[in-house]
Amino acid sequence: MSVQRCMLLLSRVKPRLSSVSVRNAAGGLVDQRGSGQCATLLRHPRTASLFSSRNASSSGSSRPPDTSLFVPLDVKSDASVDGAVGEELTQPLDKNELLKVLNRFYKRKEMQRLAAEHGLDARLFHQAFISFRRYVLEVGAISADLHIILNDICCGAGHIDDIYPYFMRHAKQIFPMLDCMDDLRKISDLRVPANWYPEARAIQRKVIFHAGPTNSGKTHHAIQRYLAAKSGVYCGPLKLLAHEIFEKSNAAGVPCDLVTGEERTFVDPEGRPAGHVACTIEMCSVTTPYEVAVIDEIQMIKDPSRGWAWTRALLGLCAEEIHVCGEPAAINFITELMYTTGEEVEVRHYKRLTPFTVLDQALESLDNLRPGDCIVCFSKNDIYSISRQIEVRGLECAVIYGSLPPGTKLSQAKKFNDPDDPCKILVATDAIGMGLNLSIKRIIFNSLVKPTVNEKGEKELDTISTSQALQIAGRAGRFSSVFKEGEVTTMHRDDLPVLKQILSRTVDPIEAAGLHPTAEQIEMFAYHLPDATLSNLVDIFVSLSQVDGVYFVCNIDDFKFLADMIQHIPLNLRSRYVFCTAPINKKQPFVCTSFLKFARQFSRDEPLTFDWVCKHIGWPLASPRNIKDLVHLEAVHDVLDLYLWLSYRFMDMFPDAILVRDIQKELDDVIQAGVRNITRLIRATESHTGGDASSPLSRTLGNQLQKPAQRKVRGSKAVTPRAGDQQMDESLTSRLLQDGLLTPDLLQRLQREWLEERSNHGNAVKATESKGKGKKKKKK
């Protein structure tokens, strides 16, 4: 080889060597790499204020990241640059000898310790080594500098530790977050969220806490101050509450706009914003100045999913006066939180305007129902069965549950409240806890356990909390209703002492407020980790996030569920983030399918027109003939809600919001008619399925009977029925009959099937025994 050729090859190798760590004269390793992308991020305009505001609080030790979230990237060979330069300068490598060298490097404790100092824990070190070994052994031609080092080691002219800088270079290629861990920590530093809202910090706000139980007038007093102000914003947890304040304000002669996730209503014909606005709390503006702001149900700041919205409103609203309404259990926490912003809290206490009494007797039978009764259930299946049993007794009932459209809920509430309507009984879920004005005399808890999903995604039966019980029980005997005193009891005798115990406890004080990563923070993460999925970005963000003891990061499972669902669809990061914050019911398959189709159509840059939506949902839709049809109509209503929600974020791609809202109103009327005749739908379901396991009632029955061995209730021991316990068996049977989950005819059919199965099993055992005896005789 000519001297010129060797010089040329070496000149192409030299720049690579200068960018990695090299061994110094004493045998140690010196890091000579540059700052790369990390330095660029510090100059990024979006991060300047973030870092400057958090420098004071970023000191101190930080927890190690959850490295199980780090997904290794594929590394492509750079042989196209160097070709076979390494082989030309030295010689081909012996793969067997090379494997021995690499395994010796992997086993060296010094290398593992040094890698750990650079962010590679045992898990990452192993993953990086597997990738590095595959790269070295399987790639056609490795980089020239690495080839030369490996050849020297195989020939005994180099030290095995010389592999380390090249190993680390490879590790940072497959785990790019290692290069920028400090900056990622700064981006995910959530310890001073008050500094995220400079407009609010620039003014001295007065905070008034209206504390009291339900029906104490606390929100009424805050709203009176809101109506008297020159400008104001009301922030509520539900669309129904925002609608109520919107209507009340305009009826009082105070022009007020309405802003929810799916709706914008301006009282001004030309669309100019009014001085007052009623909104759902997620939609409040933290940059618009107001004289008065009202934050309702402040105790929801601890909600594991939505708590971040209350934190954002409390810290960020630009109002001279902030009126917060909620439970007394939140007073100390809100006072402490406002201390971090330098704002004092004035507390005004309120007592319940009308009393409610916990009765000494349970209802025990639906025959004991009276006008003004409300039976509270924690599942739609219980609502279906109880409604059916009430109808059998010749009574009419109204029905309210969470997945019903707001218009249908209001219609059912109006029917129940109307003194001239024969409907005097209400069957509802805990959706009545807030947002509806109801004339209830007596609250009857059908059960005290509520289905929940724990941190691992497992379903559990969780006993309701004192706060939940008080919220529901407080609906009895409202000040504005015809019943000035309320009563509370349970359906079953065994539950009554438990309810009394729950209501006698003090409400647990609030200890932390929720936070959620913003789109800007995720964008900065993606700047460093451009190849990571959105779900993985959020996971890493939460893993690295640092929060003070008064905050927590809200549950992101729903966000990740949607992110994983549309990961294969090509969307820019901001659009993907917005789609994943859409409030959809992931338990509804039709809603999830529609969400996926919306995202796919959006990615093609094809507007989702009215005609496209009508074709997708099969509009026009027929009236429901059974419960299954009604559930589907509720899902279609949710899909139209999703379209409207997206139309306010991507107006050009969802252009027909007005037309979609019109058919949604028509659909609401169809659902209202179906719910008014819900018992007829239940009867049709029963006759149509004839015991089909797919029906709601049969499915509930199946769940009750398939696993009678053990029922897990969080906070209490699991109950295991003993074989032959006749009293417990009779109690289960009577309860199923009473709840309408088991009819006498079905009970007789089950008994016959059980006897037949027992008889067949006994015959099979006898046949087996006789065969066994026959074989023994033949052997003899």
Coordinates of C-alpha atoms in Angstrom, one line a residue, residues 25 46 67 127 164 464 650:
A25 CA -0.7 8.3 30.1
R46 CA -38.9 27.7 24.8
T67 CA -34.4 2.5 33.0
Q127 CA -28.7 -4.3 26.8
Y164 CA -14.8 1.2 26.6
I464 CA -66.9 4.2 49.0
F650 CA -58.5 21.6 14.2

